[in-house]
Coordinates of C-alpha atoms in Angstrom, one line a residue:
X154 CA 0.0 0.0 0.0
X155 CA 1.5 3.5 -0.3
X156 CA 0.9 5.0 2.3
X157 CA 3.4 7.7 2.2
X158 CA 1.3 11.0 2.5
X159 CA -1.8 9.0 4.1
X160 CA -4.8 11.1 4.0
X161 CA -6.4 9.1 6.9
X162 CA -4.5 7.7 10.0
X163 CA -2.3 4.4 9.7
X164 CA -3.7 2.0 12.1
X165 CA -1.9 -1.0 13.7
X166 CA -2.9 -3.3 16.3
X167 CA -0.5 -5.8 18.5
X168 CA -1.6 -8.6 20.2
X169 CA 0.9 -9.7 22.9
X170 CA 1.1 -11.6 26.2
X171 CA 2.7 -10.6 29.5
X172 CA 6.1 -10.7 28.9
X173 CA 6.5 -10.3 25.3
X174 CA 7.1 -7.2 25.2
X175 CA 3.6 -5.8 23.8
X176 CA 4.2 -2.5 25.8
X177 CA 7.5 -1.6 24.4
X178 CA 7.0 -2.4 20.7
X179 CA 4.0 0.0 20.8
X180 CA 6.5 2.6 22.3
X181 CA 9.0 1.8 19.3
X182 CA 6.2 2.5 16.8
X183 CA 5.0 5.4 18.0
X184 CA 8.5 6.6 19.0
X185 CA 9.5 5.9 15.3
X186 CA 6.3 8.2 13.9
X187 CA 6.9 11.4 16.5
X188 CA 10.6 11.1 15.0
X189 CA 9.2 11.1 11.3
X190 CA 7.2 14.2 12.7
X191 CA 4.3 12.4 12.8
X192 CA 1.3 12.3 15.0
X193 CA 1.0 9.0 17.0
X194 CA -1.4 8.0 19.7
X195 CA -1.0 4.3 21.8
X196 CA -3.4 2.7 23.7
X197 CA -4.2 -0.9 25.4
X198 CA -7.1 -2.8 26.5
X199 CA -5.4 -5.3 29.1
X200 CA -5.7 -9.0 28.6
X201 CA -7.2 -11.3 31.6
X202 CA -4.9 -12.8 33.9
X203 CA -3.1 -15.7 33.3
X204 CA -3.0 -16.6 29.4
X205 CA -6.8 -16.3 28.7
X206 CA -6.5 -13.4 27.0
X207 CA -3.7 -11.5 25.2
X208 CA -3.4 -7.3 25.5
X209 CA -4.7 -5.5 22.5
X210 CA -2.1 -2.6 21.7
X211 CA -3.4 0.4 19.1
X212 CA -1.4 2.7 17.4
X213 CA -2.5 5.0 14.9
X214 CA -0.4 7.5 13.3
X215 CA -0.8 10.4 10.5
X216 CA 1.2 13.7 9.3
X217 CA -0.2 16.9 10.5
X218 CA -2.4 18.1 7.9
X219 CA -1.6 21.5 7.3
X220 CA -1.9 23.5 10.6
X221 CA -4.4 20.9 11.9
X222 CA -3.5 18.2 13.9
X223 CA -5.4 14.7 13.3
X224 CA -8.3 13.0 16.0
X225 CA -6.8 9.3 16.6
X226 CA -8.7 6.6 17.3
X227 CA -8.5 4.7 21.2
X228 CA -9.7 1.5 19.8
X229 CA -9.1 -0.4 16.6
X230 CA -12.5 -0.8 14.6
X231 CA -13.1 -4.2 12.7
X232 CA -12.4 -4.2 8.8
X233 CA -10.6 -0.7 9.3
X234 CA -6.6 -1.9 10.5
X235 CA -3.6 -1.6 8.6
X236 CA -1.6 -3.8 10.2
X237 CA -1.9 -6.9 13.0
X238 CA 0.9 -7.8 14.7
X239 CA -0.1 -11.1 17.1
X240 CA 3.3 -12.1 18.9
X241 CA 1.5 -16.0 19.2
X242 CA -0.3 -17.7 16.4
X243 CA -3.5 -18.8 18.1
X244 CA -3.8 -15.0 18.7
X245 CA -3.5 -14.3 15.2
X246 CA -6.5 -16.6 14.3
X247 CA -8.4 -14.8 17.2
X248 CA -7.5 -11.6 15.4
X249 CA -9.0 -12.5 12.4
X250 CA -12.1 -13.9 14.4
X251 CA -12.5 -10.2 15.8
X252 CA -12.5 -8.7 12.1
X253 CA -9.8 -6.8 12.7
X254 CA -8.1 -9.3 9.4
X255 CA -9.7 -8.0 6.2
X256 CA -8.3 -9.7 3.1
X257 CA -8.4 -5.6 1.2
X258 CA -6.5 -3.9 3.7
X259 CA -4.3 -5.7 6.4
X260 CA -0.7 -6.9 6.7
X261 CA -0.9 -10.5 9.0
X262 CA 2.7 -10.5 11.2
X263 CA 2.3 -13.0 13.2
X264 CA 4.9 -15.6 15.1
X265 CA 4.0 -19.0 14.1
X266 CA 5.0 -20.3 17.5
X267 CA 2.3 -21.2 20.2
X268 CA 1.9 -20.4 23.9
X269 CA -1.0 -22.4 25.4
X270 CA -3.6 -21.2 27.2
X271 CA -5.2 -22.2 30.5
X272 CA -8.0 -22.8 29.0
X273 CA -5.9 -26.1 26.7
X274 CA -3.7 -26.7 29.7
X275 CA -6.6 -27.2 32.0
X276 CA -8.2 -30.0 30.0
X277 CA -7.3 -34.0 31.5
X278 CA -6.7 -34.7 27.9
X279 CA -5.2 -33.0 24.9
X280 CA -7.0 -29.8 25.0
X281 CA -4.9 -28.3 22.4
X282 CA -6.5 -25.9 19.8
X283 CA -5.8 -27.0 16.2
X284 CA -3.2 -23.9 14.7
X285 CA -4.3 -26.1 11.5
X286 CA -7.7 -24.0 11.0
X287 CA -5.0 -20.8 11.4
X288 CA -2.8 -21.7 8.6
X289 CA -5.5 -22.4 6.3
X290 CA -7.0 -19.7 7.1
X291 CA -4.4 -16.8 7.1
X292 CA -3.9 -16.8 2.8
X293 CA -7.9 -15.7 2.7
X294 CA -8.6 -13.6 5.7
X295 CA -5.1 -11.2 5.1
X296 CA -3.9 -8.9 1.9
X297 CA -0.4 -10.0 3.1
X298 CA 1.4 -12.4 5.7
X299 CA 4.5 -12.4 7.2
X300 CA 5.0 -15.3 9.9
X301 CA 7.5 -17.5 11.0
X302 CA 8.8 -18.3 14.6
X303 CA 9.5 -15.2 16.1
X304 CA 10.6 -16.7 19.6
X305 CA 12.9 -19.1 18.9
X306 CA 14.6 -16.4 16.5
X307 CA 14.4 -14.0 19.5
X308 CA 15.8 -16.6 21.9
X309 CA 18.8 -17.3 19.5
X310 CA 19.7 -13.8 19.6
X311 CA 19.2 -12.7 23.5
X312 CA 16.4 -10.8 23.3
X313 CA 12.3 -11.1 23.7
X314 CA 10.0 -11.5 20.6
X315 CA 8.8 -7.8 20.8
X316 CA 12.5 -6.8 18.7
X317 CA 11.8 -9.6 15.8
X318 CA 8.1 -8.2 15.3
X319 CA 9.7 -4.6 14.9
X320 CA 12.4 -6.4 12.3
X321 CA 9.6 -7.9 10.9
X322 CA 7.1 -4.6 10.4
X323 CA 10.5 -2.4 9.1
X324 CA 11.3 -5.7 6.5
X325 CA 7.7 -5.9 5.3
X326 CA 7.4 -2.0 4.1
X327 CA 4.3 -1.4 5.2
X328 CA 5.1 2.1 7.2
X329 CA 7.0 5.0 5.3
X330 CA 10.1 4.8 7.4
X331 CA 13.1 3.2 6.2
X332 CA 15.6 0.7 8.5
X333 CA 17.5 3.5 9.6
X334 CA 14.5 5.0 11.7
X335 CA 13.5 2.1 13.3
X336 CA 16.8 1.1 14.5
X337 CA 17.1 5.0 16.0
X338 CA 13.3 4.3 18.2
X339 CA 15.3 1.1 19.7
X340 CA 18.0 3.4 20.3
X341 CA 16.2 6.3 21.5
X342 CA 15.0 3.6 24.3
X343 CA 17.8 3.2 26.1
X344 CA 17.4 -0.1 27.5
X345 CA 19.3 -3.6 26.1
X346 CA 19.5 -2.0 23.3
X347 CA 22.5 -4.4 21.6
X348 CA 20.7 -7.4 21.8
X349 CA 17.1 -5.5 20.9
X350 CA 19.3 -4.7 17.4
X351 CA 20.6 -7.8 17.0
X352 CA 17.0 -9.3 17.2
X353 CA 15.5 -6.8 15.6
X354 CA 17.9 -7.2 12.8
X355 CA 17.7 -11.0 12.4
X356 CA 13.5 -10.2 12.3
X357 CA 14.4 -7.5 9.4
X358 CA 16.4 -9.5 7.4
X359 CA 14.2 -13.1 7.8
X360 CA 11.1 -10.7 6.3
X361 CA 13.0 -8.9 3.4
X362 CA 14.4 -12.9 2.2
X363 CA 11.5 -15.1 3.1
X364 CA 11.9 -18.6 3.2
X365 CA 9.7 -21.7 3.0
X366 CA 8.7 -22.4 6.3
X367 CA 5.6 -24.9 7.3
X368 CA 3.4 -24.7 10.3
X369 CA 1.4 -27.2 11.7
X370 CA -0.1 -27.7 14.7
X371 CA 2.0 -27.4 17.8
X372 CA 1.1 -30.7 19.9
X373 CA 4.4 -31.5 21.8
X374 CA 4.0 -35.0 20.2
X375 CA 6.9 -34.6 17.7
X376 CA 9.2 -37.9 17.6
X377 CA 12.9 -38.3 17.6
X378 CA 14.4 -39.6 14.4
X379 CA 16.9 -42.6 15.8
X380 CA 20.5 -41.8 14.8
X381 CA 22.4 -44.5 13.0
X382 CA 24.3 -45.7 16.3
X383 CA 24.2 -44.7 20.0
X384 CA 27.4 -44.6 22.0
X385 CA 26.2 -46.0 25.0
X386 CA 25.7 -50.1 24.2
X387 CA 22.8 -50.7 26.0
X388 CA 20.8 -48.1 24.0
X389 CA 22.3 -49.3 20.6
X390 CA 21.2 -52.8 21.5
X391 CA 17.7 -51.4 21.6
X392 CA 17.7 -49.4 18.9
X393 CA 19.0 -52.6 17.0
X394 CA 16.1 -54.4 18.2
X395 CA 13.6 -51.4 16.9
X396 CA 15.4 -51.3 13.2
X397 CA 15.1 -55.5 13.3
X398 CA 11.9 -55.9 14.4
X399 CA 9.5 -53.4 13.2
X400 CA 8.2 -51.1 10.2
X401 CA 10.4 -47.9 9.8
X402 CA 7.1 -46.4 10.1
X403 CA 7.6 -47.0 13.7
X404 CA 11.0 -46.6 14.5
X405 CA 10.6 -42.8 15.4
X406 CA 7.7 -43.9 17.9
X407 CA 9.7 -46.9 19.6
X408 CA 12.9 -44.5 19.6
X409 CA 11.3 -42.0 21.4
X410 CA 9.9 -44.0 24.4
X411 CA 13.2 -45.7 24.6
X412 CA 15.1 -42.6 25.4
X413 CA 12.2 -41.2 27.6
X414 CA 12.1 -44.6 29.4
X415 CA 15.8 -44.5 29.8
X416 CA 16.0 -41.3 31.6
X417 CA 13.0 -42.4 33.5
X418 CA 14.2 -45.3 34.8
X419 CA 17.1 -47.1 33.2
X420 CA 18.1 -49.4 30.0
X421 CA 16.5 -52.5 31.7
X422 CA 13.5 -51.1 32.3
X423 CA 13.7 -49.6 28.5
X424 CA 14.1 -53.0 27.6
X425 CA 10.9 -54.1 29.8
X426 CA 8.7 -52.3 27.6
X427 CA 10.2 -53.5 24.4
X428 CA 9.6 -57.0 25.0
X429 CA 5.6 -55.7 26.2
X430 CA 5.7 -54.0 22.6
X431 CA 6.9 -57.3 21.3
X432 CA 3.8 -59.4 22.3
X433 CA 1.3 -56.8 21.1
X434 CA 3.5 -56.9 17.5
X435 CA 2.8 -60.3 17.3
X436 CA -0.4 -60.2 17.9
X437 CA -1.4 -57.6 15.5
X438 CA 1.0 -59.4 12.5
X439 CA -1.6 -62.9 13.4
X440 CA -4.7 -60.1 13.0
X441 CA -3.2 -59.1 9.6
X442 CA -2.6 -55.7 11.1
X443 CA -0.7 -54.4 8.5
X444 CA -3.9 -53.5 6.6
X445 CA -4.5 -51.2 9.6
X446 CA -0.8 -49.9 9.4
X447 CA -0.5 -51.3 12.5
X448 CA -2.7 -49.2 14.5
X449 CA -3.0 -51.8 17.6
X450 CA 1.2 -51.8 17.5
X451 CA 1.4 -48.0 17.1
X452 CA -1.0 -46.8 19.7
X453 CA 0.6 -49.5 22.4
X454 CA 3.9 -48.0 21.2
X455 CA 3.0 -44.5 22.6
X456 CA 0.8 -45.2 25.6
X457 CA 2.5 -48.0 27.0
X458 CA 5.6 -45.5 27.6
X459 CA 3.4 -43.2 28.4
X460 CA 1.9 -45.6 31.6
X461 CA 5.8 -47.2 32.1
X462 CA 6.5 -43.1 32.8
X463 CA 4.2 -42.3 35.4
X464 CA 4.7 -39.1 37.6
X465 CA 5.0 -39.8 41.3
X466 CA 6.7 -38.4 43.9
X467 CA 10.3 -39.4 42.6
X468 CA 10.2 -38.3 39.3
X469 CA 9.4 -35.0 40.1
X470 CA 12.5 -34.4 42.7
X471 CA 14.5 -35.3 39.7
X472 CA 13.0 -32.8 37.1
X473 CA 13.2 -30.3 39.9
X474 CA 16.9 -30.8 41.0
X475 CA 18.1 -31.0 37.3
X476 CA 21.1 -28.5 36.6
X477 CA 19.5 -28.0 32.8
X478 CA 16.4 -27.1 34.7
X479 CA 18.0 -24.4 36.4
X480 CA 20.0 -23.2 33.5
X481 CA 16.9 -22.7 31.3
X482 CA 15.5 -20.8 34.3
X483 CA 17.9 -18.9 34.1
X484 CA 18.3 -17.7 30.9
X485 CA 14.2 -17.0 31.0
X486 CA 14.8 -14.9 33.8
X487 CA 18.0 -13.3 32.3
X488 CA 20.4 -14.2 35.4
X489 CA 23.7 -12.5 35.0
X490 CA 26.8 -14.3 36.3
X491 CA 27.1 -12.1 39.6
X492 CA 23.2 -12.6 40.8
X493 CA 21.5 -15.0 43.0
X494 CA 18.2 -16.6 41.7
X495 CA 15.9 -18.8 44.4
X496 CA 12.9 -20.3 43.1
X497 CA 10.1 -20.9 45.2
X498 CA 7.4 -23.8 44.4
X499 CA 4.6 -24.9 46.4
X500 CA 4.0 -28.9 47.5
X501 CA 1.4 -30.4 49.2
X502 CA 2.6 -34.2 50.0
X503 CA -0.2 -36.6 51.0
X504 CA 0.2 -39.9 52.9
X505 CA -0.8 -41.9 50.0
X506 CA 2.4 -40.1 47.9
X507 CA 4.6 -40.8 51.2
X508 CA 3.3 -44.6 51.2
X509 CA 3.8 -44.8 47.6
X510 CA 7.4 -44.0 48.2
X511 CA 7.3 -47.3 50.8
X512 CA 8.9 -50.7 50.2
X513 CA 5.6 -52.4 48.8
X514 CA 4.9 -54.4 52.2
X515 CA 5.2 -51.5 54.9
X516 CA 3.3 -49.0 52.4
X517 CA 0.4 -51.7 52.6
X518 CA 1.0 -51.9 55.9
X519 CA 0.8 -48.7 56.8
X520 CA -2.9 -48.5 54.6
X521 CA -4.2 -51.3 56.3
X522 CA -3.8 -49.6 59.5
X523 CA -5.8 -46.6 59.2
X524 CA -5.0 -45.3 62.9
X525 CA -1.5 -45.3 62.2
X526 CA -1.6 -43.9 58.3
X527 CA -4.3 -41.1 59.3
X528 CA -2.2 -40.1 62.3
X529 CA 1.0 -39.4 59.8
X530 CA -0.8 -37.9 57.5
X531 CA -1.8 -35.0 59.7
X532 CA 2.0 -34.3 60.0
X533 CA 2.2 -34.4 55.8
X534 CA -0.4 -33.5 54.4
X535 CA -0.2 -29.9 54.8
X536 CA 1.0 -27.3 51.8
X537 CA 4.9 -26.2 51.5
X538 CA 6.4 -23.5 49.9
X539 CA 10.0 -25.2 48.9
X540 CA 13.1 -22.9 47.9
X541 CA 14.5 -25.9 45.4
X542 CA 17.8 -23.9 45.4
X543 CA 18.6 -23.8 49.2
X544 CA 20.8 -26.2 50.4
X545 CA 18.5 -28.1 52.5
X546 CA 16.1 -28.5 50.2
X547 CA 18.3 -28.9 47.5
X548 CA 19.7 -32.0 48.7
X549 CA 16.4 -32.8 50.3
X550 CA 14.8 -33.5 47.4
X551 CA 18.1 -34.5 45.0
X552 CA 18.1 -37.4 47.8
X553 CA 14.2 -38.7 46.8
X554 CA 15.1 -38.4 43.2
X555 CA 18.0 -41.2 44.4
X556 CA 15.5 -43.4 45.0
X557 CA 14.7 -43.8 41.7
X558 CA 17.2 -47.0 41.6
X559 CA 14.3 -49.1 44.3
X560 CA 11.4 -47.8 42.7
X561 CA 10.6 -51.5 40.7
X562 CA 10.1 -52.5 44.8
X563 CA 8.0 -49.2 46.5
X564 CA 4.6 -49.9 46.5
X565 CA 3.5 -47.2 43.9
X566 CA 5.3 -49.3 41.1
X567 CA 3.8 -52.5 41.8
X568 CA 0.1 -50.8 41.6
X569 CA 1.0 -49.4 38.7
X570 CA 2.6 -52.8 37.4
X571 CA -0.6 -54.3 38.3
X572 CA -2.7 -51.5 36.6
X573 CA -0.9 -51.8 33.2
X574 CA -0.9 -55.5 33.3
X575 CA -4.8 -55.6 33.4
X576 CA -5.4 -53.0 30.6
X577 CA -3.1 -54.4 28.2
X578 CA -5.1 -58.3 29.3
X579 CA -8.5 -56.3 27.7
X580 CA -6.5 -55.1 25.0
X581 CA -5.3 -58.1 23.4
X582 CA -8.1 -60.1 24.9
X583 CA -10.2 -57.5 22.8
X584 CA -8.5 -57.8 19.6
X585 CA -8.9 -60.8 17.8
X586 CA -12.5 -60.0 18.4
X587 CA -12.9 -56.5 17.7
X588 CA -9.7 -54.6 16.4
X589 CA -10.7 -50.8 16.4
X590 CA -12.3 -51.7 20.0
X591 CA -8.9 -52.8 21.2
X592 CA -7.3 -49.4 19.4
X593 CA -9.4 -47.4 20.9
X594 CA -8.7 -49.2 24.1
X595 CA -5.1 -48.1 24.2
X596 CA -5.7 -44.8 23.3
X597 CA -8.0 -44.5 26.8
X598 CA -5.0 -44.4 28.8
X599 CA -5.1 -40.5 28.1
X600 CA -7.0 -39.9 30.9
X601 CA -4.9 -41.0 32.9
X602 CA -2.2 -38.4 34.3
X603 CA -0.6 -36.2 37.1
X604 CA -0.2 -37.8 40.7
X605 CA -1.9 -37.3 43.9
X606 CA -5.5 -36.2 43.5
X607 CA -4.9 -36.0 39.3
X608 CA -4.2 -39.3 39.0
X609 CA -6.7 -40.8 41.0
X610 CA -9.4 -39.2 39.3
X611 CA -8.1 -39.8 36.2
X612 CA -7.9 -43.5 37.5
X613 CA -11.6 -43.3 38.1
X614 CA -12.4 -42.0 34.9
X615 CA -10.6 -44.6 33.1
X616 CA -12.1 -47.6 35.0
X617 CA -15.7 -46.5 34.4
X618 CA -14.7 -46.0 30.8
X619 CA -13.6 -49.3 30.3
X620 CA -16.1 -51.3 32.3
X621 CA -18.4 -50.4 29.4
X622 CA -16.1 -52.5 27.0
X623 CA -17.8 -55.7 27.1
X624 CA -20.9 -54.5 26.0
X625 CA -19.3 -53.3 23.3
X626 CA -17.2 -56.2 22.0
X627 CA -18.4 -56.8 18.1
X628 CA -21.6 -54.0 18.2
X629 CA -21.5 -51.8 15.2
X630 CA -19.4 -48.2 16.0
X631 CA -17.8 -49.9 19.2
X632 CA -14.9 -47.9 18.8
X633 CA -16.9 -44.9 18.2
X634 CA -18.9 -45.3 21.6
X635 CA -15.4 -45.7 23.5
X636 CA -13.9 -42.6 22.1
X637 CA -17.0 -40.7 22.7
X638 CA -17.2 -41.9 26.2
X639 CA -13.5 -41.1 26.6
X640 CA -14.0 -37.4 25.4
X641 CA -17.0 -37.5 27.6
X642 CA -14.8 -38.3 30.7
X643 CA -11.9 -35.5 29.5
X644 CA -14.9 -32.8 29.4
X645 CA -15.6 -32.5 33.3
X646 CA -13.8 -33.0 36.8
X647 CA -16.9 -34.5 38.6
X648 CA -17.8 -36.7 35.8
X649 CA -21.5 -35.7 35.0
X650 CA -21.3 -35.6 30.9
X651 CA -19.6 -39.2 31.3
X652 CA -22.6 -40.4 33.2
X653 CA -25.3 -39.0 30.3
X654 CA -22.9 -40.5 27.9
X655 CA -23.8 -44.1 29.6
X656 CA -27.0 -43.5 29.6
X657 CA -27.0 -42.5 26.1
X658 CA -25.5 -46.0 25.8
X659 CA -27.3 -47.8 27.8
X660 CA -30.6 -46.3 26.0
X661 CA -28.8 -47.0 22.0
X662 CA -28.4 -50.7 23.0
X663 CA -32.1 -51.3 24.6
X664 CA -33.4 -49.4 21.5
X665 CA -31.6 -52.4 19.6
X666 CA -33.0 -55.8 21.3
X667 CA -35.7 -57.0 19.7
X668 CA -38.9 -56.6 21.2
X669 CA -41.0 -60.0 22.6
X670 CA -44.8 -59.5 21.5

């Protein structure tokens, strides 16, 4: 657009999150225009709390007009914006839903990285939204686009995302500055300004040379490609196994819960869940299961670990004493060399957690003795606020992360030994009679997460769930009814949509027996 002598106000929204530096890149922009001697007017209408909401910035911006100074806008006004800067991709497709996208007017920059709300964190299963419907849509709903992932390139260079959006804006032309300007409102800031260039520059530069870059949706689900050899022996014996014995299909899969199962546990128990994997190969190659593409095999492959992996008590004193843990807090924060950084985390231990934690026999003991196990739990069972980098706690906790090494003996293992052994008996028990039942068996282990209170409701869930399999076995859609009983159970804590969606059940399968006159 030329928009060099603009005889109506240049308007440009930003949609950012705490942190990313909505605030200043507004100042920068309308810094930029007052040193053009232009007219600029910011404003902001504040985001809620806690990633449900992003802040809205508005700039608009115009040359005096003669002696006459222009009215500005305080709010940006759907089909009527210039320019929409979203510093997270979700909030670009949220932009667009607003209007404030119009396919004749706008510029789209937008980082194609995501940050996920409370409202996808919250949900037992994958609540993720699907950034699919945002890349499809972006080519209709804007004149132009400019997106790629502006954190990681603002990471790379020391600086917040904020600087690679203002590279971005000055590379796509879309104001009458040129470089030179922008670099002087960065300047004119006075705050880490080297590294604000240095992002800024890499933002610039990435916009004037585009390259091909695809985005999909962001699920955390990605899979390690296996490299041709491991130098530790144990793991290369297992990835041996994995090239040997399966479709290369799966090799990502099985390479990726080895190496998560490895730093869970250890090589042996690695090796546990190959052999587990093993069976269930076997038995979906008698069921012909390559004309599934060996769904049964694949969907073991990823829940099984998942189950092997479960969170207790000891796995999270390891993540929380880990030296990379630190470091990476550290470098969010921006912790120079010479500074102190204590991090303080809340934990609320229960009995059962402490009793998980047991050799399997006292832990049992201790349950079956409810005098004794609710009389220490009114010394636990009480919230702590822990400073993980004081000594005491430190080593407090780097000491229950040594446990790791008995935890095939503590009483939480052999529960959930006994747990996987009986969903993976329905599973193959289910198969030869019903294959998509026995898929969609497997995949029901996603309601089960978290420790403490988490896990046993998710527990809960998943045994009502499943009790409704043999009713199922061989009825036409059986593995439809599962997964809608499973979304049922993901929608609410207290578990009132699962119950309507037994009913609903319940009622489909009377409507089907044939009436005696």
């Amino acid at each position: 657009m030329d928009r060099t002598h603009p005889d109506k106000p240049i308007a440009l929204a930003i949609l950012a999150m705490g942190g990313q530096g909505g605030g200043v890149l507004s100042d920068w922009i309308v810094a930029l225009a007052e040193s053009q001697n232009w007219a600029a007017q910011s404003t902001s209408v504040p985001g809620v709390a806690q990633r449900t909401g992003a802040t809205i910035y508005y700039v608009e911006m115009m040359p005096p007009q003669g002696d006459r100074m222009p009215v500005l806008s305080l709010m940006p006004t759907p089909g009527d914006v210039d320019v929409v800067m979203a510093a997270e991709y979700m909030e670009a497709g949220r932009s667009m839903m607003r209007g404030l996208v119009t396919p004749e007017r706008t510029t789209l920059i937008a980082s194609s990285h995501r940050s996920l709300a409370v409202s996808e964190k919250e949900q037992a299963g994958d609540g993720i939204a699907d950034s699919g419907v945002v890349v499809e849509a972006t080519p209709v709903a804007a004149k132009r686009s400019v997106v790629f992932d502006m954190q990681t390139m603002a990471e790379k260079n020391g600086s917040v995302i904020s600087a690679v959006m203002f590279g971005a804006l000055a590379g796509a032309k879309v104001l009458p500055f040129d470089r030179e300007a922008f670099e002087g409102a960065i300047r004119a800031g006075g705050k880490g300004v080297t590294q604000s260039l240095k992002a800024f520059g890499a933002g610039f530069e990435r916009t004037v040379t585009p390259v091909v870059e695809t985005v999909e949706k962001t699920s955390g689900k990605e899979f390690l490609e296996p490299p041709q050899s491991l130098k530790d022996p144990r793991l290369d014996k297992l990835l041996q196994q994995i090239r040997q014995n399966y479709p290369a299909a799966l090799t990502p899969l099985l390479y990726t819960a080895i190496t998560r199962l490895v730093d869970y546990q250890d090589p042996a128990y690695a090796q546990d869940y190959l052999d587990r994997i093993a069976a269930i190969h076997r038995l979906d190659t008698s069921l012909s299961g390559e004309r599934h593409d060996f769904a049964l095999t694949r969907e073991a492959a990823k829940y099984v670990a998942v189950a092997m992996a479960y969170d207790d008590v000891i796995r999270v004193a390891d993540l929380k004493t880990r030296s990379s843990r630190f470091a990476r807090v550290d470098a969010e924060v921006g912790k120079k060399q010479d500074q102190l950084l204590y991090m303080t985390e809340f934990m609320h231990p229960r009995m059962e957690e402490v009793a998980g934690t047991m050799p399997a026999g006292l832990g049992r003991w201790l349950e079956n003795h409810p005098a004794v196990f609710n009389r220490l739990d009114k010394l636990v069972n009480r919230g702590r606020r822990v400073q993980t980098r004081t000594v005491f706690w430190f080593f407090s906790l780097y000491m229950v992360a040594g446990m790791r090494r008995f935890r095939r003996g503590l009483l939480r293992h052999e529960r959930e030994l006994s747990h996987l052994n009986g969903w993976l008996k329905l599973v193959t028990e289910t198969a030869p009679k019903d294959y998509p039942l026995a898929v969609e068996i497997l995949k029901c282990r996603r309601l089960v997460k978290g420790y403490s209170d988490t896990a046993a409701r998710g527990n809960s869930r998943f045994e009502r769930v499943l009790s409704n399999v043999p009713q199922l076995i061989g009825k036409p859609d059986s593995a439809g009814w599962l997964r809608r009983l499973t979304t049922a159970a993901l929608a609410d804590e207290d578990g009132t949509k699962l119950t309507g969606a037994q009913k609903t059940l319940e009622t489909a399968f009377e409507a089907e027996q044939p009436r005696v006159a």
